[in-house]
Each structure stands twice: as C-alpha cells, then as structure tokens.
C-alpha cells in the first residue's frame, strides 16, 4: 500500500485551517500550521507533497513563504490561496515561489479538490526514479522563440543566446509563430501579450497543454491581476516580467528558464510538473481547441 499524499496548509486563521482539514482529511494526510516559520521548519524535517499557503499573514506573506519553501523543498508543489487581488503578490509568488496554482478565497470546494488532486498526482509522479539521459542531449543548445518586436527585448534575448550558444528564432506574427512551433524544437518562449496587434494569451494556454516542457516568459507593460492569475493557472507561465524591461531581472529569468529546460531534458515527459487548467471562458476554449489542431505536427513530434 502506497504512503498517503501529505498536504500542508498554512494560514494564520485557525478557523480556515479547521475547515480545510475537515474537507480533505479523508483523502490525504492533512497537516496544518498557523505560523509560517513552523511550516518552513516542517518542510526541512519532513517530506511534504503539496504546500497550500494563505497570502496575508502577520509573520510573512504567502509569496515569501512559498519562495523559501522552493529553496528548502523544490519538489513540493506550491499553491497560493488569497482573498485579495494583489498584482505584486501574484508576480512574486510566480517568479520567486514557482507556484503551481493561484486560488482565491472564498474557495470553491470542487475547484480546490480538483486542484489538490492534480497536484497530488504530479507530486507522486515526480518522486519516481528517473531514467538516465545521454549527456550529449543535456549539453545540446537550447532554442528560444521570441514573440516580441521591441528592440530592448530582442537585444537582451539575443545577447543571452550568443553568450550561451543557444539558438534564437523570431516570429513577427502568430502565423509565423505557429509555423516555427510545428517545425522547430522550441525550449523557451519569450512573449508579449500582444504581437502585431494579436492576443498571444490563447497560444500560451494552448502550448501549456500541447507542450508542457516549453517554458513561457511573458514580458509585457500590461498590469492586470486577473489576467495574470489566468496565465498562471491556464498557461502555467514560468515568469511574468514588466515593461519597460529591467535588464538584470530579465536576464535572471532567462537564466532560470534555461536551467529548468535542461533539468527537464533529463526527465521523461510524464514527470514534468506542469498541468494547465482548461480556460473557463468559452470563446477562449474554442480558440485553444482550434490552435491545438493547428499544432498537430508539434504534438506528433512530442509523442514520437
């Protein structure tokens, strides 16, 4: 009999913790902490599959907790739970905490249960022994695709590729992007939310389903908290970086993406811990379905 999945909930409100424990203790080994410092100590001493943290707590924010948890236990899947619409917190939780999902209070019981089930399955899957991968595959250059026509962005990405010996592709519109994605093995996507006047969000959400290994960095002047939350949950984006770009922050994000891409090369496809939600908007579902069909060659190549 396999060991139960262990989920740690962290919230400074005992009432919330009791409610969560009552809801999920039949399915998981539920642990609770009202003090984030005790939660971090627990992560150092015990194996936790999934960590769910509130955002607003007196000792430290949930985003800070998840960032520290990532350093202590990188294989623990991290979920942020909050009742506030806070762009800075969402960006910090994504960029520094590497969150799996962003959930809002009051939570929907079915949505929470579904999210925890997905997280639990991924956490168990990634704990399995890995197969050895040929060293030449790990050292092969990465391929980056840019969906951003601003000179500053192209300059930083270009310099990064030259310095690292990576390949750089550039698409001027979504049609070119689809062609390149179907024909090239793209590891990292750098994209604004607009390209030649077209919305790139449906493509990002499609790629999260069609190509979970592909890492997306969104570089944009738009500051919409709800749009970001949808990108976290439905596109599983790797980084969200503001414009005008800050070179140091951008370079740090590219470096982190390259390191993660190489790590994933060493893992079977099914171990990659990314699982996007289906878009809730019906029109966007239709767009994603259409784009999925247009990425047929990409999906065939990944399955082969």
Short mmCIF file of C-alpha atoms in Angstrom, two decimals:
data_model
loop_
_atom_site.label_atom_id
_atom_site.label_comp_id
_atom_site.label_asym_id
_atom_site.label_seq_id
_atom_site.Cartn_x
_atom_site.Cartn_y
_atom_site.Cartn_z
CA UNK A 1 0.00 0.00 0.00
CA UNK A 2 1.45 3.35 -1.03
CA UNK A 3 2.03 6.08 1.53
CA UNK A 4 -0.65 8.80 1.64
CA UNK A 5 -0.07 12.16 -0.02
CA UNK A 6 0.85 14.74 2.60
CA UNK A 7 -0.60 18.25 2.21
CA UNK A 8 0.43 21.13 4.46
CA UNK A 9 -1.99 24.06 4.80
CA UNK A 10 -0.64 27.33 6.24
CA UNK A 11 -2.99 30.12 7.36
CA UNK A 12 -2.96 32.41 10.38
CA UNK A 13 -6.70 31.82 10.85
CA UNK A 14 -7.33 28.60 12.78
CA UNK A 15 -10.92 28.59 11.52
CA UNK A 16 -9.70 28.31 7.93
CA UNK A 17 -7.30 25.51 8.84
CA UNK A 18 -10.04 23.54 10.58
CA UNK A 19 -12.29 23.91 7.55
CA UNK A 20 -9.58 22.73 5.14
CA UNK A 21 -8.62 19.80 7.36
CA UNK A 22 -12.24 18.72 7.67
CA UNK A 23 -12.73 18.87 3.92
CA UNK A 24 -9.63 16.92 2.85
CA UNK A 25 -8.51 14.62 5.69
CA UNK A 26 -10.39 11.65 4.22
CA UNK A 27 -8.30 11.78 1.04
CA UNK A 28 -4.88 12.98 2.24
CA UNK A 29 -2.68 13.17 5.29
CA UNK A 30 -3.52 16.77 6.19
CA UNK A 31 -1.07 18.89 8.19
CA UNK A 32 -1.77 22.46 9.33
CA UNK A 33 0.32 25.34 10.63
CA UNK A 34 -0.76 28.84 11.65
CA UNK A 35 2.87 30.01 11.86
CA UNK A 36 4.79 30.14 8.55
CA UNK A 37 8.13 29.78 10.36
CA UNK A 38 6.97 26.49 11.85
CA UNK A 39 5.80 25.47 8.38
CA UNK A 40 9.29 26.08 6.98
CA UNK A 41 10.83 24.07 9.80
CA UNK A 42 8.45 21.25 9.00
CA UNK A 43 9.49 21.33 5.35
CA UNK A 44 13.11 20.91 6.41
CA UNK A 45 12.31 17.93 8.61
CA UNK A 46 9.51 16.12 6.77
CA UNK A 47 8.51 15.19 3.24
CA UNK A 48 5.55 17.28 2.09
CA UNK A 49 3.96 16.65 -1.30
CA UNK A 50 1.83 19.82 -1.57
CA UNK A 51 2.01 23.15 0.28
CA UNK A 52 -1.00 25.49 0.30
CA UNK A 53 -0.43 28.92 1.85
CA UNK A 54 -2.55 31.96 2.53
CA UNK A 55 -1.08 35.23 1.24
CA UNK A 56 -1.72 37.69 4.08
CA UNK A 57 -0.16 36.54 7.35
CA UNK A 58 1.49 38.68 10.05
CA UNK A 59 4.89 36.94 10.16
CA UNK A 60 5.49 36.79 6.39
CA UNK A 61 3.46 36.81 3.20
CA UNK A 62 2.42 33.65 1.46
CA UNK A 63 4.55 34.61 -1.54
CA UNK A 64 7.61 34.90 0.72
CA UNK A 65 6.81 31.57 2.35
CA UNK A 66 6.49 29.82 -1.00
CA UNK A 67 9.77 31.33 -2.22
CA UNK A 68 11.59 29.99 0.85
CA UNK A 69 9.79 26.67 0.54
CA UNK A 70 11.03 26.39 -3.03
CA UNK A 71 14.62 26.60 -1.80
CA UNK A 72 14.07 24.10 1.02
CA UNK A 73 11.90 21.54 -0.80
CA UNK A 74 11.86 22.23 -4.55
CA UNK A 75 9.82 19.11 -5.32
CA UNK A 76 6.94 20.21 -3.09
CA UNK A 77 4.17 21.66 -5.27
CA UNK A 78 3.18 25.14 -4.09
CA UNK A 79 -0.27 26.75 -4.17
CA UNK A 80 -1.14 30.31 -3.10
CA UNK A 81 -4.55 30.93 -1.54
CA UNK A 82 -5.71 34.51 -1.11
CA UNK A 83 -8.80 36.65 -0.75
CA UNK A 84 -7.13 39.73 -2.23
CA UNK A 85 -6.40 40.86 -5.77
CA UNK A 86 -2.74 41.83 -5.43
CA UNK A 87 -0.62 42.04 -8.60
CA UNK A 88 2.70 42.37 -6.77
CA UNK A 89 1.95 39.33 -4.61
CA UNK A 90 0.92 37.29 -7.64
CA UNK A 91 4.08 38.25 -9.53
CA UNK A 92 6.28 37.44 -6.53
CA UNK A 93 4.55 34.11 -5.98
CA UNK A 94 5.09 33.16 -9.62
CA UNK A 95 8.61 34.47 -10.18
CA UNK A 96 10.11 33.57 -6.80
CA UNK A 97 7.76 30.90 -5.49
CA UNK A 98 7.20 28.97 -8.71
CA UNK A 99 3.57 28.33 -7.82
CA UNK A 100 1.53 25.53 -9.36
CA UNK A 101 -1.81 27.31 -8.87
CA UNK A 102 -3.25 30.57 -7.57
CA UNK A 103 -6.60 30.07 -5.81
CA UNK A 104 -8.92 32.72 -4.39
CA UNK A 105 -10.94 32.92 -1.19
CA UNK A 106 -13.66 32.01 -0.62
CA UNK A 107 -12.62 28.88 -2.45
CA UNK A 108 -14.91 26.68 -4.47
CA UNK A 109 -14.83 23.23 -2.85
CA UNK A 110 -14.91 21.33 -6.14
CA UNK A 111 -12.21 23.54 -7.66
CA UNK A 112 -10.00 23.15 -4.60
CA UNK A 113 -10.50 19.38 -4.55
CA UNK A 114 -9.68 19.11 -8.27
CA UNK A 115 -6.56 21.26 -7.91
CA UNK A 116 -5.27 19.25 -4.96
CA UNK A 117 -5.91 16.00 -6.81
CA UNK A 118 -3.87 17.26 -9.78
CA UNK A 119 -1.07 18.48 -7.51
CA UNK A 120 -1.02 15.20 -5.58
CA UNK A 121 -0.79 13.13 -8.76
CA UNK A 122 2.06 15.24 -10.10
CA UNK A 123 3.92 15.20 -6.79
CA UNK A 124 3.76 11.40 -6.62
CA UNK A 125 4.74 11.07 -10.27
CA UNK A 126 7.85 13.23 -9.96
CA UNK A 127 9.01 11.22 -6.94
CA UNK A 128 9.53 8.16 -9.17
CA UNK A 129 13.13 7.14 -10.10
CA UNK A 130 14.36 8.86 -13.27
CA UNK A 131 15.83 7.23 -16.34
CA UNK A 132 19.35 8.15 -17.41
CA UNK A 133 19.61 10.56 -20.35
CA UNK A 134 22.53 10.75 -22.76
CA UNK A 135 24.96 13.52 -21.83
CA UNK A 136 25.01 14.94 -25.36
CA UNK A 137 21.27 15.61 -25.11
CA UNK A 138 21.79 17.58 -21.90
CA UNK A 139 24.55 19.71 -23.41
CA UNK A 140 22.81 20.45 -26.73
CA UNK A 141 21.96 24.14 -27.34
CA UNK A 142 18.51 25.35 -26.36
CA UNK A 143 16.15 27.02 -28.82
CA UNK A 144 14.36 30.23 -27.84
CA UNK A 145 11.44 31.74 -29.76
CA UNK A 146 10.70 35.45 -29.38
CA UNK A 147 7.17 36.79 -29.88
CA UNK A 148 8.07 40.38 -29.09
CA UNK A 149 9.04 43.04 -31.61
CA UNK A 150 10.51 45.58 -29.16
CA UNK A 151 14.24 46.24 -29.68
CA UNK A 152 15.07 46.15 -25.95
CA UNK A 153 13.58 42.69 -25.55
CA UNK A 154 15.25 41.34 -28.68
CA UNK A 155 18.59 42.80 -27.58
CA UNK A 156 18.58 41.06 -24.20
CA UNK A 157 17.36 37.73 -25.60
CA UNK A 158 19.87 37.91 -28.45
CA UNK A 159 22.79 38.61 -26.13
CA UNK A 160 21.69 35.78 -23.84
CA UNK A 161 21.60 33.33 -26.76
CA UNK A 162 25.00 34.39 -28.08
CA UNK A 163 26.60 34.11 -24.64
CA UNK A 164 25.08 30.67 -24.00
CA UNK A 165 25.44 29.27 -27.51
CA UNK A 166 21.67 28.92 -27.88
CA UNK A 167 19.52 29.25 -30.99
CA UNK A 168 17.15 32.21 -31.39
CA UNK A 169 14.04 32.27 -33.56
CA UNK A 170 11.83 35.31 -34.07
CA UNK A 171 8.20 35.39 -35.18
CA UNK A 172 6.64 38.65 -36.36
CA UNK A 173 3.06 37.39 -36.05
CA UNK A 174 1.10 34.41 -34.75
CA UNK A 175 1.07 32.66 -38.13
CA UNK A 176 4.87 32.64 -38.18
CA UNK A 177 4.92 31.50 -34.55
CA UNK A 178 2.68 28.51 -35.34
CA UNK A 179 4.90 27.54 -38.27
CA UNK A 180 8.04 27.65 -36.15
CA UNK A 181 6.47 25.76 -33.26
CA UNK A 182 5.39 22.99 -35.63
CA UNK A 183 8.80 22.70 -37.27
CA UNK A 184 11.35 23.53 -34.56
CA UNK A 185 12.11 22.07 -31.13
CA UNK A 186 11.47 25.20 -29.06
CA UNK A 187 12.50 25.07 -25.40
CA UNK A 188 11.76 28.63 -24.23
CA UNK A 189 9.18 31.15 -25.44
CA UNK A 190 9.57 34.87 -24.74
CA UNK A 191 6.32 36.67 -25.48
CA UNK A 192 4.45 39.91 -25.00
CA UNK A 193 0.69 39.59 -24.61
CA UNK A 194 0.29 41.39 -27.94
CA UNK A 195 2.14 40.58 -31.17
CA UNK A 196 1.34 42.62 -34.29
CA UNK A 197 -1.97 43.54 -32.66
CA UNK A 198 -2.91 39.91 -31.92
CA UNK A 199 -3.59 38.45 -28.47
CA UNK A 200 -0.97 35.82 -27.60
CA UNK A 201 -2.71 34.50 -24.44
CA UNK A 202 -4.67 31.76 -26.28
CA UNK A 203 -1.42 30.47 -27.80
CA UNK A 204 0.29 30.45 -24.40
CA UNK A 205 -2.62 28.47 -22.96
CA UNK A 206 -2.57 26.06 -25.89
CA UNK A 207 1.15 25.41 -25.51
CA UNK A 208 0.72 24.63 -21.82
CA UNK A 209 -1.46 21.69 -22.88
CA UNK A 210 0.29 20.69 -26.11
CA UNK A 211 3.89 21.12 -24.94
CA UNK A 212 4.23 21.12 -21.12
CA UNK A 213 8.04 21.21 -21.33
CA UNK A 214 8.06 24.56 -23.12
CA UNK A 215 8.77 27.41 -20.69
CA UNK A 216 6.98 30.71 -21.32
CA UNK A 217 8.28 34.07 -20.13
CA UNK A 218 5.71 36.85 -20.51
CA UNK A 219 7.22 40.32 -20.92
CA UNK A 220 4.52 42.99 -21.05
CA UNK A 221 3.52 46.50 -19.99
CA UNK A 222 0.03 45.27 -19.05
CA UNK A 223 -0.72 45.10 -15.33
CA UNK A 224 -3.93 43.15 -14.92
CA UNK A 225 -4.04 40.93 -11.84
CA UNK A 226 -6.90 38.76 -13.07
CA UNK A 227 -5.20 38.25 -16.45
CA UNK A 228 -2.03 37.18 -14.64
CA UNK A 229 -3.92 34.71 -12.45
CA UNK A 230 -5.44 33.15 -15.56
CA UNK A 231 -1.98 32.90 -17.14
CA UNK A 232 -0.64 31.18 -14.02
CA UNK A 233 -3.47 28.65 -13.88
CA UNK A 234 -4.33 28.21 -17.56
CA UNK A 235 -0.96 28.82 -19.28
CA UNK A 236 1.42 27.74 -16.48
CA UNK A 237 3.76 30.60 -17.42
CA UNK A 238 7.26 30.43 -15.95
CA UNK A 239 7.87 34.16 -15.43
CA UNK A 240 5.91 37.42 -15.68
CA UNK A 241 8.19 40.42 -16.27
CA UNK A 242 7.11 44.07 -16.59
CA UNK A 243 7.94 46.56 -19.30
CA UNK A 244 9.93 48.69 -19.61
CA UNK A 245 12.25 45.77 -19.03
CA UNK A 246 14.77 45.67 -16.22
CA UNK A 247 17.79 44.02 -17.80
CA UNK A 248 19.05 42.31 -14.64
CA UNK A 249 15.64 40.85 -13.80
CA UNK A 250 15.07 39.74 -17.39
CA UNK A 251 18.49 38.07 -17.63
CA UNK A 252 17.84 36.30 -14.32
CA UNK A 253 14.54 34.96 -15.68
CA UNK A 254 16.16 33.73 -18.90
CA UNK A 255 18.92 32.00 -16.95
CA UNK A 256 16.39 30.29 -14.66
CA UNK A 257 14.37 29.15 -17.68
CA UNK A 258 17.48 27.72 -19.35
CA UNK A 259 18.43 25.83 -16.20
CA UNK A 260 14.91 24.41 -15.86
CA UNK A 261 14.79 23.43 -19.53
CA UNK A 262 18.00 21.43 -19.14
CA UNK A 263 16.67 19.75 -15.99
CA UNK A 264 13.52 18.71 -17.83
CA UNK A 265 15.57 17.25 -20.66
CA UNK A 266 16.85 14.75 -18.10
CA UNK A 267 13.32 13.68 -17.18
CA UNK A 268 10.70 11.64 -19.01
CA UNK A 269 7.87 13.69 -20.50
CA UNK A 270 5.34 12.40 -17.97
CA UNK A 271 7.38 13.62 -14.98
CA UNK A 272 7.27 17.32 -15.93
CA UNK A 273 5.22 19.00 -13.20
CA UNK A 274 3.05 21.30 -15.27
CA UNK A 275 -0.65 20.74 -15.75
CA UNK A 276 -2.71 23.65 -17.00
CA UNK A 277 -6.36 24.32 -16.26
CA UNK A 278 -8.76 24.41 -19.18
CA UNK A 279 -9.71 28.07 -19.87
CA UNK A 280 -13.01 28.99 -18.25
CA UNK A 281 -14.08 31.41 -20.96
CA UNK A 282 -15.96 29.51 -23.68
CA UNK A 283 -14.65 31.67 -26.51
CA UNK A 284 -11.10 31.12 -25.31
CA UNK A 285 -11.76 27.38 -25.07
CA UNK A 286 -12.74 27.45 -28.75
CA UNK A 287 -9.57 29.36 -29.66
CA UNK A 288 -7.39 26.94 -27.72
CA UNK A 289 -9.12 23.98 -29.38
CA UNK A 290 -8.54 25.49 -32.81
CA UNK A 291 -4.88 26.25 -32.09
CA UNK A 292 -4.39 22.75 -30.69
CA UNK A 293 -5.48 21.35 -34.03
CA UNK A 294 -3.10 23.67 -35.88
CA UNK A 295 -0.20 22.42 -33.73
CA UNK A 296 -0.66 18.86 -34.93
CA UNK A 297 2.93 18.38 -36.09
CA UNK A 298 4.24 19.66 -32.76
CA UNK A 299 2.11 17.18 -30.81
CA UNK A 300 3.07 14.30 -33.13
CA UNK A 301 6.76 15.08 -32.61
CA UNK A 302 6.40 15.14 -28.83
CA UNK A 303 4.53 11.83 -28.74
CA UNK A 304 7.03 10.09 -31.02
#
